[in-house]
PDB file of C-alpha atoms and ligand atoms in Angstrom:
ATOM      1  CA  UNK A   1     186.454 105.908  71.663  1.00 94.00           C
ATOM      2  CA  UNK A   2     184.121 103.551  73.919  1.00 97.00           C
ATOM      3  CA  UNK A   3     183.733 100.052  73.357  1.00 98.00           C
ATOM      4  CA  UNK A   4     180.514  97.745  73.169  1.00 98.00           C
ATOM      5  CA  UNK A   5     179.279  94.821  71.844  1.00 98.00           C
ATOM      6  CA  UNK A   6     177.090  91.748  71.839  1.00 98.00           C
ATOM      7  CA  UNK A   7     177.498  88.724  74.293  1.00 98.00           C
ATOM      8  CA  UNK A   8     176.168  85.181  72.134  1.00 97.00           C
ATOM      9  CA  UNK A   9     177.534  81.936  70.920  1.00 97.00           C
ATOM     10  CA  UNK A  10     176.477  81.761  67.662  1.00 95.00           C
ATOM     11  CA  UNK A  11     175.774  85.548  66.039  1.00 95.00           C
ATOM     12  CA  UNK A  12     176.382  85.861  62.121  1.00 87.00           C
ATOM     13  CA  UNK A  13     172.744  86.578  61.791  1.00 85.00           C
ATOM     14  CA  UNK A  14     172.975  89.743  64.306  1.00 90.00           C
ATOM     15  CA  UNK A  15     170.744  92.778  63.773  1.00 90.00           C
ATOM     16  CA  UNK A  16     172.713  94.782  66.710  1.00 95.00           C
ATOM     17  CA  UNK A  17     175.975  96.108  64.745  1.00 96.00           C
ATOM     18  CA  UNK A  18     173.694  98.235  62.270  1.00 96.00           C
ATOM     19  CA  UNK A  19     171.446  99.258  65.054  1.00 96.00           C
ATOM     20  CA  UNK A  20     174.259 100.460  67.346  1.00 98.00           C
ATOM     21  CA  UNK A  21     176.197 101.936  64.285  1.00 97.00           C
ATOM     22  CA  UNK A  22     173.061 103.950  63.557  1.00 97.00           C
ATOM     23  CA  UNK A  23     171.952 105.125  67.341  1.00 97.00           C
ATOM     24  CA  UNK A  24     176.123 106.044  67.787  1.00 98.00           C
ATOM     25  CA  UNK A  25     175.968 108.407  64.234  1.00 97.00           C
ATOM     26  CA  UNK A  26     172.450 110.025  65.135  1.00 96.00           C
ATOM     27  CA  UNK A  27     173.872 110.785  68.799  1.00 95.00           C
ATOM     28  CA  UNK A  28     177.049 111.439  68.378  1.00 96.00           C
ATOM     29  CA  UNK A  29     178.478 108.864  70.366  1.00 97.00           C
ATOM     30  CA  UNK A  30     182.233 108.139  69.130  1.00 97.00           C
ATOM     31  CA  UNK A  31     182.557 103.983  69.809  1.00 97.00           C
ATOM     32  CA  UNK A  32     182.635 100.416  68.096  1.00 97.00           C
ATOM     33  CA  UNK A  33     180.348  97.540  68.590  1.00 98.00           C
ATOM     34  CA  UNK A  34     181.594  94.272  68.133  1.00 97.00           C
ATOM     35  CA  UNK A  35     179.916  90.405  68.201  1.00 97.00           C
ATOM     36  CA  UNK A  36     181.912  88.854  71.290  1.00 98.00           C
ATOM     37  CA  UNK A  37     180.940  84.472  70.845  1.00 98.00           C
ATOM     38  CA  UNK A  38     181.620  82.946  73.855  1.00 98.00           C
ATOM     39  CA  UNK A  39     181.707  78.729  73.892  1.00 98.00           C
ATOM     40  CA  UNK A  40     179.457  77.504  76.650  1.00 98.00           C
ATOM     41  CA  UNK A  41     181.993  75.537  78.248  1.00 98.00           C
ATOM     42  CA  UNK A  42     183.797  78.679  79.323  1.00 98.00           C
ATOM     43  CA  UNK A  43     181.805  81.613  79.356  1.00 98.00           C
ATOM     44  CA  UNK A  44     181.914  82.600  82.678  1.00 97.00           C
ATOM     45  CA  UNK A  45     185.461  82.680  83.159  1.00 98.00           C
ATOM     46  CA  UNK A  46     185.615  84.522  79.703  1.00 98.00           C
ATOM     47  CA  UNK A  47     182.957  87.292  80.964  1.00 98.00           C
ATOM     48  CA  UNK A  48     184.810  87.801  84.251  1.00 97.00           C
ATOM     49  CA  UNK A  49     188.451  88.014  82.535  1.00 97.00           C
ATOM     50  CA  UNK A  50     186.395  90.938  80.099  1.00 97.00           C
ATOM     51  CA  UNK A  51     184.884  92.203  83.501  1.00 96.00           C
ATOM     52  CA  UNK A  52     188.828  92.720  84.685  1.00 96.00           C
ATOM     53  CA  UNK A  53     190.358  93.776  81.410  1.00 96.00           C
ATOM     54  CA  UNK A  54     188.022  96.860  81.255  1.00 94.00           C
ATOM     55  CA  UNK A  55     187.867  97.003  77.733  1.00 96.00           C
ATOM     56  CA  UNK A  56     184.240  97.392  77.224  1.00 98.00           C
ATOM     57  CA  UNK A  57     181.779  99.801  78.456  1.00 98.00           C
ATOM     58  CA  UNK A  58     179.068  98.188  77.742  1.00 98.00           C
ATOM     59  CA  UNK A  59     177.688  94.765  76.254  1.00 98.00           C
ATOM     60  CA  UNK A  60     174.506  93.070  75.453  1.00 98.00           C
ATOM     61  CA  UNK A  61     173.736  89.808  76.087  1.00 97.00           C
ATOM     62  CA  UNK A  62     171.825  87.412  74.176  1.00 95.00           C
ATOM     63  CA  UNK A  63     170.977  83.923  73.880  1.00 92.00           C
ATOM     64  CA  UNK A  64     171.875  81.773  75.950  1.00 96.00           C
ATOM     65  CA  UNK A  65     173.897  83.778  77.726  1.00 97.00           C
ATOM     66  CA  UNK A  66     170.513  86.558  79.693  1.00 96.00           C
ATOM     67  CA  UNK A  67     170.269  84.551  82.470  1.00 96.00           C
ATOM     68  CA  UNK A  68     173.789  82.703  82.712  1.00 97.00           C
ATOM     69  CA  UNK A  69     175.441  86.589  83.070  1.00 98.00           C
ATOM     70  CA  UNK A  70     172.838  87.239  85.991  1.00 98.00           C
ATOM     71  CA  UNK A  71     175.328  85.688  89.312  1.00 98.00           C
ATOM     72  CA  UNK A  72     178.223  87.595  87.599  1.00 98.00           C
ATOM     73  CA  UNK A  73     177.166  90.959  87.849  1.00 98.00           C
ATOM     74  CA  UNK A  74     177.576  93.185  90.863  1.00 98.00           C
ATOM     75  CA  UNK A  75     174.293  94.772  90.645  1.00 98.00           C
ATOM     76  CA  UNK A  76     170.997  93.981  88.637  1.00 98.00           C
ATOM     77  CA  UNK A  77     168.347  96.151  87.729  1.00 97.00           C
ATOM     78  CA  UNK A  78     164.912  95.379  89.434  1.00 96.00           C
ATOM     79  CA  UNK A  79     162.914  95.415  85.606  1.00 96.00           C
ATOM     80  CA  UNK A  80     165.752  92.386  84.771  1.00 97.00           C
ATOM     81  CA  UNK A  81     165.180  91.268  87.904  1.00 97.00           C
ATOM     82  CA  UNK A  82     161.603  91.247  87.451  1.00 95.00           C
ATOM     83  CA  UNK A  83     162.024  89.233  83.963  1.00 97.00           C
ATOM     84  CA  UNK A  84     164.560  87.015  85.352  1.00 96.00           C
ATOM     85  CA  UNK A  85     166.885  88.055  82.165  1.00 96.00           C
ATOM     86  CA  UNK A  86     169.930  90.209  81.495  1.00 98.00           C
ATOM     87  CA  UNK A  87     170.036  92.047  77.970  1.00 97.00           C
ATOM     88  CA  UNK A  88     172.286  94.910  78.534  1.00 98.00           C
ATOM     89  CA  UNK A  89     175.479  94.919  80.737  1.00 98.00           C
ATOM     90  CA  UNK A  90     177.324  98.855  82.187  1.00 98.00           C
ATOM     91  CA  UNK A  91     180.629  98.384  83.197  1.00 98.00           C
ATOM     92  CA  UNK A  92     180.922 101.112  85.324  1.00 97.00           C
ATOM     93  CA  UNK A  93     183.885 103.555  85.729  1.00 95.00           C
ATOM     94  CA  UNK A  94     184.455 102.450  88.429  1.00 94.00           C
ATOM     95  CA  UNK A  95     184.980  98.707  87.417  1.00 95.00           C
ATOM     96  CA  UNK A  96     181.509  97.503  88.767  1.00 97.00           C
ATOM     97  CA  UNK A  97     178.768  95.575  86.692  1.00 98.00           C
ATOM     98  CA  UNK A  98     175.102  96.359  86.341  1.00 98.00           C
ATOM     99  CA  UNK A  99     172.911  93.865  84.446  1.00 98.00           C
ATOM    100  CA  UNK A 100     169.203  95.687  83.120  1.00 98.00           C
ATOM    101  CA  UNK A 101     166.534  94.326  80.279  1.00 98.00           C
ATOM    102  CA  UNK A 102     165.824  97.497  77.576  1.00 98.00           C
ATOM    103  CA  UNK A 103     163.389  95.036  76.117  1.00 97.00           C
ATOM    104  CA  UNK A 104     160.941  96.403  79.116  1.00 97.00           C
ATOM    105  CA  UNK A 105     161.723  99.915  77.932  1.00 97.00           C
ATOM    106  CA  UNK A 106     161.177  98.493  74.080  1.00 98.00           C
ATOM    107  CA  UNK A 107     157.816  97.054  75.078  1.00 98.00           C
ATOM    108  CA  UNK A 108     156.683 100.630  77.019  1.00 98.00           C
ATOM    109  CA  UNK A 109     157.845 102.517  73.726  1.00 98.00           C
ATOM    110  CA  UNK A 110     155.704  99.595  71.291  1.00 98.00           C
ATOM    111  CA  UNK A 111     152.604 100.895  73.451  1.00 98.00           C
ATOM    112  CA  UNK A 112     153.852 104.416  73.472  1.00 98.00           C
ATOM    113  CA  UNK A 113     153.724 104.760  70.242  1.00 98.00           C
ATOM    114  CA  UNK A 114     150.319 103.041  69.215  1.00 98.00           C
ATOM    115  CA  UNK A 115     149.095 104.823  71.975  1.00 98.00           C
ATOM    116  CA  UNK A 116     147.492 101.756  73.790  1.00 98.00           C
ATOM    117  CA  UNK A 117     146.849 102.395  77.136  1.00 98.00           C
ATOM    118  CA  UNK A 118     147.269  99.246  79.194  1.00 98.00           C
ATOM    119  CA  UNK A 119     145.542 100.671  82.136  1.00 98.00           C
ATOM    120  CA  UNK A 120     142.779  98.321  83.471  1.00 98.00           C
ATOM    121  CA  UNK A 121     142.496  96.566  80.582  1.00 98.00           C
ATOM    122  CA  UNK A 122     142.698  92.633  79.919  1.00 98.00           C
ATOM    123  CA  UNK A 123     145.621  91.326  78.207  1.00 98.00           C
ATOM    124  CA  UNK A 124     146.289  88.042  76.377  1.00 98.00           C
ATOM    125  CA  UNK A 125     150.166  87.021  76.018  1.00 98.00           C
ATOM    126  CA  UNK A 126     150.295  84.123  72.859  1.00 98.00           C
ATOM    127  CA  UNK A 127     153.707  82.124  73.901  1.00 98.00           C
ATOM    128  CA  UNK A 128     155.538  81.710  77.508  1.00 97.00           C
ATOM    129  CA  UNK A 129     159.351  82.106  76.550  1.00 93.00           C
ATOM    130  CA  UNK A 130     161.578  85.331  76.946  1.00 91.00           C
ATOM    131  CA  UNK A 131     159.774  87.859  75.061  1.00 95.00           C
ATOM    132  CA  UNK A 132     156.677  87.070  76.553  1.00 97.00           C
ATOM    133  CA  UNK A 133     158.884  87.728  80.055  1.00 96.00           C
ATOM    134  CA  UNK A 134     159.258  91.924  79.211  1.00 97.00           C
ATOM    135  CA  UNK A 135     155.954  92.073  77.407  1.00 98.00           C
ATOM    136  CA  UNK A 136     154.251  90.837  81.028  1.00 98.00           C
ATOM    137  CA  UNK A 137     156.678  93.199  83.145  1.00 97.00           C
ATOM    138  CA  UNK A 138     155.963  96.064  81.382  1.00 98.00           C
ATOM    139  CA  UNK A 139     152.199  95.701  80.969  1.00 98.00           C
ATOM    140  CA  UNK A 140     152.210  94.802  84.308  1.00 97.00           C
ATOM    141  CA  UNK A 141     153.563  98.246  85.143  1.00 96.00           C
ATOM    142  CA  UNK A 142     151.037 100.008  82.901  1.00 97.00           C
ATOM    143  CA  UNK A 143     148.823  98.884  85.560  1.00 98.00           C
ATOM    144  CA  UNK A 144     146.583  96.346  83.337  1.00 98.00           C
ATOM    145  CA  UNK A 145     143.642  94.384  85.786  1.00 98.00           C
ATOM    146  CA  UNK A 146     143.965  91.042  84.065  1.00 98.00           C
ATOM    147  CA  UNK A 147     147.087  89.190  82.086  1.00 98.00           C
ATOM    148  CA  UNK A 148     146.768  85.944  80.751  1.00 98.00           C
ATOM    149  CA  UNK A 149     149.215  83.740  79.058  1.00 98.00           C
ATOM    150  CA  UNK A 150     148.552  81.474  76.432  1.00 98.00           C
ATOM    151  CA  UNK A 151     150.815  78.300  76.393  1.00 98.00           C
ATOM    152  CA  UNK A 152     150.718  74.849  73.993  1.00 98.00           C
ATOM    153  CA  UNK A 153     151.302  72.927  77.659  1.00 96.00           C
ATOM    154  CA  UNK A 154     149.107  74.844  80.083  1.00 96.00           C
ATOM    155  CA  UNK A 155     147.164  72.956  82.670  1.00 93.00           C
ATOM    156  CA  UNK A 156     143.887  74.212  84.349  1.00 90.00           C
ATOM    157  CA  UNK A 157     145.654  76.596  87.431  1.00 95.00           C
ATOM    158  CA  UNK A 158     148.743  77.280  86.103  1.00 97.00           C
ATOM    159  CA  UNK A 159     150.643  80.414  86.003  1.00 98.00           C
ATOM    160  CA  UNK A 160     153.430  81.924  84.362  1.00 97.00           C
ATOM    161  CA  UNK A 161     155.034  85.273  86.131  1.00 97.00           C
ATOM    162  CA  UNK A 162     151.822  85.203  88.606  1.00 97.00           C
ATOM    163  CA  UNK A 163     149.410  85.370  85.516  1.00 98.00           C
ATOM    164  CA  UNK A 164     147.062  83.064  84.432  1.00 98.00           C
ATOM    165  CA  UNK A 165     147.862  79.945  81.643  1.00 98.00           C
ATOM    166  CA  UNK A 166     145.261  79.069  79.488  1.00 97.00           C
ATOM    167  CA  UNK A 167     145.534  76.635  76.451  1.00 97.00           C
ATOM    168  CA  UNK A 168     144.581  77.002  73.157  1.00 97.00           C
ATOM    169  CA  UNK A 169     141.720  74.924  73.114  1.00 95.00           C
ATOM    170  CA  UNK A 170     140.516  77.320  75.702  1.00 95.00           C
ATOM    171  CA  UNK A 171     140.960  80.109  73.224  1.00 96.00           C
ATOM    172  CA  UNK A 172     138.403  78.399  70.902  1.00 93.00           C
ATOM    173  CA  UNK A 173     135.665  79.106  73.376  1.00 91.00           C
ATOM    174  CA  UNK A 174     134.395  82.816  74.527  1.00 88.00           C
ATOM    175  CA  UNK A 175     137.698  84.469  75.474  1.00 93.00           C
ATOM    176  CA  UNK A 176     137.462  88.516  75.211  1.00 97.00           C
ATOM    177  CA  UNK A 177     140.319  90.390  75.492  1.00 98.00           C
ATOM    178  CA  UNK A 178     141.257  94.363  75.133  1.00 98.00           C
ATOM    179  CA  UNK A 179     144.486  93.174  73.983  1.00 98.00           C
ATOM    180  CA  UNK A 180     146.732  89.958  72.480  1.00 98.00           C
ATOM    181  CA  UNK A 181     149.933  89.839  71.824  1.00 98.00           C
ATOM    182  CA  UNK A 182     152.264  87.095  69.890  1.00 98.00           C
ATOM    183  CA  UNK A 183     155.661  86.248  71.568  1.00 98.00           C
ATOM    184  CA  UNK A 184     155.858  83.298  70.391  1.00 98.00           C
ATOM    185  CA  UNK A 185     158.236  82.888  67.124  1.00 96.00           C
ATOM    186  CA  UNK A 186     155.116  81.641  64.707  1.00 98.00           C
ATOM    187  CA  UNK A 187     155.161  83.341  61.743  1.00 98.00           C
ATOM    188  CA  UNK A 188     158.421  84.512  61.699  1.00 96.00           C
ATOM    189  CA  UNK A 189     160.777  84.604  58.754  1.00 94.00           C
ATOM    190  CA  UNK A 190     161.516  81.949  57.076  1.00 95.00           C
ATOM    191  CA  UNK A 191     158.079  80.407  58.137  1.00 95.00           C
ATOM    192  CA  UNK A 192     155.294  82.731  57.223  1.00 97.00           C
ATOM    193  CA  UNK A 193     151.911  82.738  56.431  1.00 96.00           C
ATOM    194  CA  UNK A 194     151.056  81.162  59.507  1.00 98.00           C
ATOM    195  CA  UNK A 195     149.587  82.481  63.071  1.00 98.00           C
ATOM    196  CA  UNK A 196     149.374  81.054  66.324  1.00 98.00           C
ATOM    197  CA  UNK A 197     145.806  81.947  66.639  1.00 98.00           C
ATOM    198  CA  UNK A 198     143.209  81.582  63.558  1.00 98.00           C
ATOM    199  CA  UNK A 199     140.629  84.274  62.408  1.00 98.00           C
ATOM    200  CA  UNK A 200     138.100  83.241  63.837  1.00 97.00           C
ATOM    201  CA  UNK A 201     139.948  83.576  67.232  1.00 98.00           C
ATOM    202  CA  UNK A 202     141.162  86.823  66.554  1.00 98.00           C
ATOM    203  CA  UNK A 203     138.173  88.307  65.882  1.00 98.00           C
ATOM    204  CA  UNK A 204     136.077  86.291  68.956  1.00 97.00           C
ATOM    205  CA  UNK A 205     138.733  88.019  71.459  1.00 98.00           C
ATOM    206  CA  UNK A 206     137.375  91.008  70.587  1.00 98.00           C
ATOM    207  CA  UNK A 207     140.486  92.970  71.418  1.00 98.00           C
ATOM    208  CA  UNK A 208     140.961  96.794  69.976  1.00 98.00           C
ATOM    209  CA  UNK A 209     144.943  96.085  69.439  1.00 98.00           C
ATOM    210  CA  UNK A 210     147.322  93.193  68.115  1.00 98.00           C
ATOM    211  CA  UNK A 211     151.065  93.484  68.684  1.00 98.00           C
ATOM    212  CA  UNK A 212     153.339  91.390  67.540  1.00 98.00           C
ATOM    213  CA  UNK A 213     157.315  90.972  69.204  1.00 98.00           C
ATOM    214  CA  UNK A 214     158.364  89.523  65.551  1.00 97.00           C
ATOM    215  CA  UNK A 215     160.037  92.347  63.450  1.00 95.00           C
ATOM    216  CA  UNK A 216     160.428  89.926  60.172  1.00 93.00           C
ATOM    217  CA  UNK A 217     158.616  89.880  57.927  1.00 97.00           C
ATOM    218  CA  UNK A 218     157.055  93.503  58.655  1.00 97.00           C
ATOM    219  CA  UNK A 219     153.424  92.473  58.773  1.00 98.00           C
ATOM    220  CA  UNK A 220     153.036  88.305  60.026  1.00 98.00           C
ATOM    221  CA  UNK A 221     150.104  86.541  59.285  1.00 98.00           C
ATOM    222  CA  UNK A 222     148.831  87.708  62.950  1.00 98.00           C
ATOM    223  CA  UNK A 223     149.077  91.201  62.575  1.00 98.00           C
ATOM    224  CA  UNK A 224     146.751  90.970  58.914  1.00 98.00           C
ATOM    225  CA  UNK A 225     144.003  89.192  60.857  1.00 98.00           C
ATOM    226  CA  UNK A 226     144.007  91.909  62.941  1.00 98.00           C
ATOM    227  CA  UNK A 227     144.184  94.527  60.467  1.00 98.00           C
ATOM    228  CA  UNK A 228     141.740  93.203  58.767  1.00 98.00           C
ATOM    229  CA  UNK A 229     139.236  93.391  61.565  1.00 98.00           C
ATOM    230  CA  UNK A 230     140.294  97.239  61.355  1.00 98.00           C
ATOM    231  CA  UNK A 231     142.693  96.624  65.019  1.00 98.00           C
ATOM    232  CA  UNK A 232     145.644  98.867  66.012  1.00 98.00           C
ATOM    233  CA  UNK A 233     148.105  96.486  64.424  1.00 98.00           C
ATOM    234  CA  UNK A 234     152.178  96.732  65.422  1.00 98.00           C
ATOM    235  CA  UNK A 235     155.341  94.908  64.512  1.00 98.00           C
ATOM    236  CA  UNK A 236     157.995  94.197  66.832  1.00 98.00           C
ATOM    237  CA  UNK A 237     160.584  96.671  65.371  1.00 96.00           C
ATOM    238  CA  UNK A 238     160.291  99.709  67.435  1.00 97.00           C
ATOM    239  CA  UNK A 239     160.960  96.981  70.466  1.00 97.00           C
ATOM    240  CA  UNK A 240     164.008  96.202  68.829  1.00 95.00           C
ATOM    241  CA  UNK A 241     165.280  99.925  68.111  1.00 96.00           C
ATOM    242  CA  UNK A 242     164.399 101.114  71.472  1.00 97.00           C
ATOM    243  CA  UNK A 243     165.961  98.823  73.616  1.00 97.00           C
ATOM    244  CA  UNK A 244     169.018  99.371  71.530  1.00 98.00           C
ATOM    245  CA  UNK A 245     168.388 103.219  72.051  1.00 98.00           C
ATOM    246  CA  UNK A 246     168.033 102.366  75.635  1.00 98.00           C
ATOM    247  CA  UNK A 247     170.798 100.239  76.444  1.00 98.00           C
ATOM    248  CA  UNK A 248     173.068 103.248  74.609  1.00 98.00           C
ATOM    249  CA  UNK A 249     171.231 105.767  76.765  1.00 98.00           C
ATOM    250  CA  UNK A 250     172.674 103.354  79.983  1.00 98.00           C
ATOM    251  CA  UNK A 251     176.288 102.932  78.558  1.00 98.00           C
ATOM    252  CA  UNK A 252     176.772 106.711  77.719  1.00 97.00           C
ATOM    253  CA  UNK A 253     174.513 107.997  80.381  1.00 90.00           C
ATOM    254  CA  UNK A 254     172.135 110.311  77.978  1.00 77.00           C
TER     255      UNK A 254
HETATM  256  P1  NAP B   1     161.255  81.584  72.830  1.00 86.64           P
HETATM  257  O1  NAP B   1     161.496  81.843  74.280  1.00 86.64           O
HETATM  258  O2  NAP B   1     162.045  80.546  72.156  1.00 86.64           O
HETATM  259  O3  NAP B   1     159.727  81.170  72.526  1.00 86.64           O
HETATM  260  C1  NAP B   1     158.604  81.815  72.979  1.00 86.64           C
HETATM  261  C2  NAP B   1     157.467  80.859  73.263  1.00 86.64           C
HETATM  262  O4  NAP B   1     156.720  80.634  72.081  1.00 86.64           O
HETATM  263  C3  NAP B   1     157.875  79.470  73.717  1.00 86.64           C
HETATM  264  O5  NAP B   1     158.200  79.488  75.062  1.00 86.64           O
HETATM  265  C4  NAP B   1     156.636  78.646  73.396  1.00 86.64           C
HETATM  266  O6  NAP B   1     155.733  78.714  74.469  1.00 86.64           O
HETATM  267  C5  NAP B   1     156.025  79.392  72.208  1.00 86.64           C
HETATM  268  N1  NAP B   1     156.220  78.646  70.962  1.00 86.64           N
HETATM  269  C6  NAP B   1     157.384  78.249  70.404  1.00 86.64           C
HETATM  270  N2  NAP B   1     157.150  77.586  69.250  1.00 86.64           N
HETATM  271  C7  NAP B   1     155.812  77.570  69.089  1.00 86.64           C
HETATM  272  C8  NAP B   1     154.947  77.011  68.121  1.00 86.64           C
HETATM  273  N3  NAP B   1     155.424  76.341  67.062  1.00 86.64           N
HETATM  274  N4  NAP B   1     153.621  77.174  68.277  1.00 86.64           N
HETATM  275  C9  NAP B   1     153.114  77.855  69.338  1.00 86.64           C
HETATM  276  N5  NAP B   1     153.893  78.385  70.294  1.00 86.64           N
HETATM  277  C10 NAP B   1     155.211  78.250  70.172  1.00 86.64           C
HETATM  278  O7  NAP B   1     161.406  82.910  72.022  1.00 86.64           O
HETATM  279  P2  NAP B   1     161.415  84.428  72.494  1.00 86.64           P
HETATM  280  O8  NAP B   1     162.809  84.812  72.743  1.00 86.64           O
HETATM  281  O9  NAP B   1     160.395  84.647  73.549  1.00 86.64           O
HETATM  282  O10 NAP B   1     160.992  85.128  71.112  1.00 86.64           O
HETATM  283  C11 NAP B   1     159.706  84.973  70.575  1.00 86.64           C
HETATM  284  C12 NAP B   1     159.585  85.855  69.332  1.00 86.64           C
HETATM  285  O11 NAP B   1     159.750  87.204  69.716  1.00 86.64           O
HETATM  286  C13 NAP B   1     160.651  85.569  68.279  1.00 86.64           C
HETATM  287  O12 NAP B   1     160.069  85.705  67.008  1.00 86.64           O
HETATM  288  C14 NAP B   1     161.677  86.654  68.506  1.00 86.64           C
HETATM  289  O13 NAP B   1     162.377  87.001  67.336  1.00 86.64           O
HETATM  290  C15 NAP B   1     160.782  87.798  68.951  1.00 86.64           C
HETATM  291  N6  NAP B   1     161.468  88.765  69.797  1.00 86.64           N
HETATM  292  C16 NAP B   1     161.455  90.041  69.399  1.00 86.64           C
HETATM  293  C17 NAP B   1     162.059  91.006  70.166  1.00 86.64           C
HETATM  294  C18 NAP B   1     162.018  92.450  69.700  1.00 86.64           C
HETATM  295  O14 NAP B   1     162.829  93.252  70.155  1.00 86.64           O
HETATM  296  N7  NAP B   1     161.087  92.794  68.840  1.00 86.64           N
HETATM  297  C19 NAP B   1     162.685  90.667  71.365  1.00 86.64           C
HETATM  298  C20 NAP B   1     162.666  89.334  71.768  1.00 86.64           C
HETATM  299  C21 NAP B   1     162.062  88.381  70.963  1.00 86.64           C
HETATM  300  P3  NAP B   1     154.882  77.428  74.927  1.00 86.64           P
HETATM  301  O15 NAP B   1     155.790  76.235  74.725  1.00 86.64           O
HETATM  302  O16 NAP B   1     154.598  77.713  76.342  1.00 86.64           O
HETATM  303  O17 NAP B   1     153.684  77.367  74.056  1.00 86.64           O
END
């Protein structure tokens, strides 16, 4: 039986035992998955006495530990290098650690599935925190022309990840996009109803597709402007199952 779990400090509320439990029954994958809270005053001595007792064979990390984990690790993948994040840890067999993001792989499966083809097409990021992070990697990768990032501070030549910043006052004048995304946490459960962008901005951008990285409630405020301009219109949750699916695919190498 194979050990994993989830690296936090404070995870009651955690989605990831279900998900795991389900992804180990439909593949046949004989293990546990356990919530591992760490304090921040001692975290990294905690993660490298794990690292030595070789208990686990794999772990993800979440807030605020995806970027604290990074010096620890032998080896990082270049996507979580690319993000500047660590979600999912291998401890190898042979006792060495490899930090990756499956949120990248989550965000290629979102547009996978919709069948949005990010190739030369303009983007529009709502929010510059972590999710934003694999949504611009992957994109990025799909070979869109033009990425710009939408931030409540951004100043006239700023960038975020090499893209553009542009505030939402700029938003309120022509801004045409093929596609916007929200990864920021507005309109997320407990606070819905609301939208980081209004109607009227949704439907100036022009865009053919909404996505949205929040996976509760299942439709946010955003994602019904959009539908209701008759847009491809996605949730966050198939980001959520597949980088669960992918960071089991790492740890049990299928
Ligand atoms: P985060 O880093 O805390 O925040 C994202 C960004 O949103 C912030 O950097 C901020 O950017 C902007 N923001 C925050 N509050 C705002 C507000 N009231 N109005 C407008 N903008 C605001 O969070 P995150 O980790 O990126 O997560 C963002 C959302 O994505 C959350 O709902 C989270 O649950 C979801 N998420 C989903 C998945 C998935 O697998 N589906 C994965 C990761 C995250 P500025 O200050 O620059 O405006």
């Amino acid at each position: 039986m194979k050990h994993f779990g989830l690296l936090g400090e404070h995870l009651g509320h955690s989605l990831s035992p279900q998900l795991h439990k389900i992804i180990m029954f439909e593949r046949h994958i004989e293990g546990d998955y356990t919530l591992v809270e760490l304090p921040r005053e001692t975290v990294e001595q905690d993660f490298l006495k794990i690292k030595s007792e070789r208990r686990y064979t794999g772990l993800n990390v979440t807030i605020p530990y995806k970027q604290t984990v990074m010096p620890l690790l032998d080896e990082i993948a270049p996507q979580a290098q690319m993000i500047g994040a660590v979600n999912t840890i291998h401890f190898t067999e042979d006792g060495r650690t490899v930090g990756y993001n499956t949120d990248y792989y989550g965000v290629l499966e979102l547009l996978n599935e919709n069948k949005i083809d990010v190739q030369g097409k303009k983007v529009l990021i709502l929010g510059a925190g972590g999710a934003a992070r694999a949504f611009i990697a992957a994109i990025r990768a799909g070979g869109a022309t033009e990425i710009h990032v939408a931030s409540r501070s951004a100043k006239v030549g700023d960038t975020y990840m090499e893209c553009p910043m542009v505030s939402y006052d700029a938003l309120e004048q022509e801004f045409h996009v093929d596609l916007v995304v929200n990864c920021t946490p507005v309109g997320m459960w407990p606070n819905e109803g609301v939208s980081p962008i209004s109607a009227e901005v949704m439907k100036r951008l022009g865009a053919f597709a909404a996505l949205d990285a929040i996976y509760n409630p299942d439709e946010t405020q955003f994602l019904k402007y959009a539908k209701e301009l008759g847009m491809i219109a996605a949730n966050g949750m198939t980001m959520l199952m597949e980088q669960a699916v992918k960071a089991q695919e790492i740890w049990n190498s299928k």
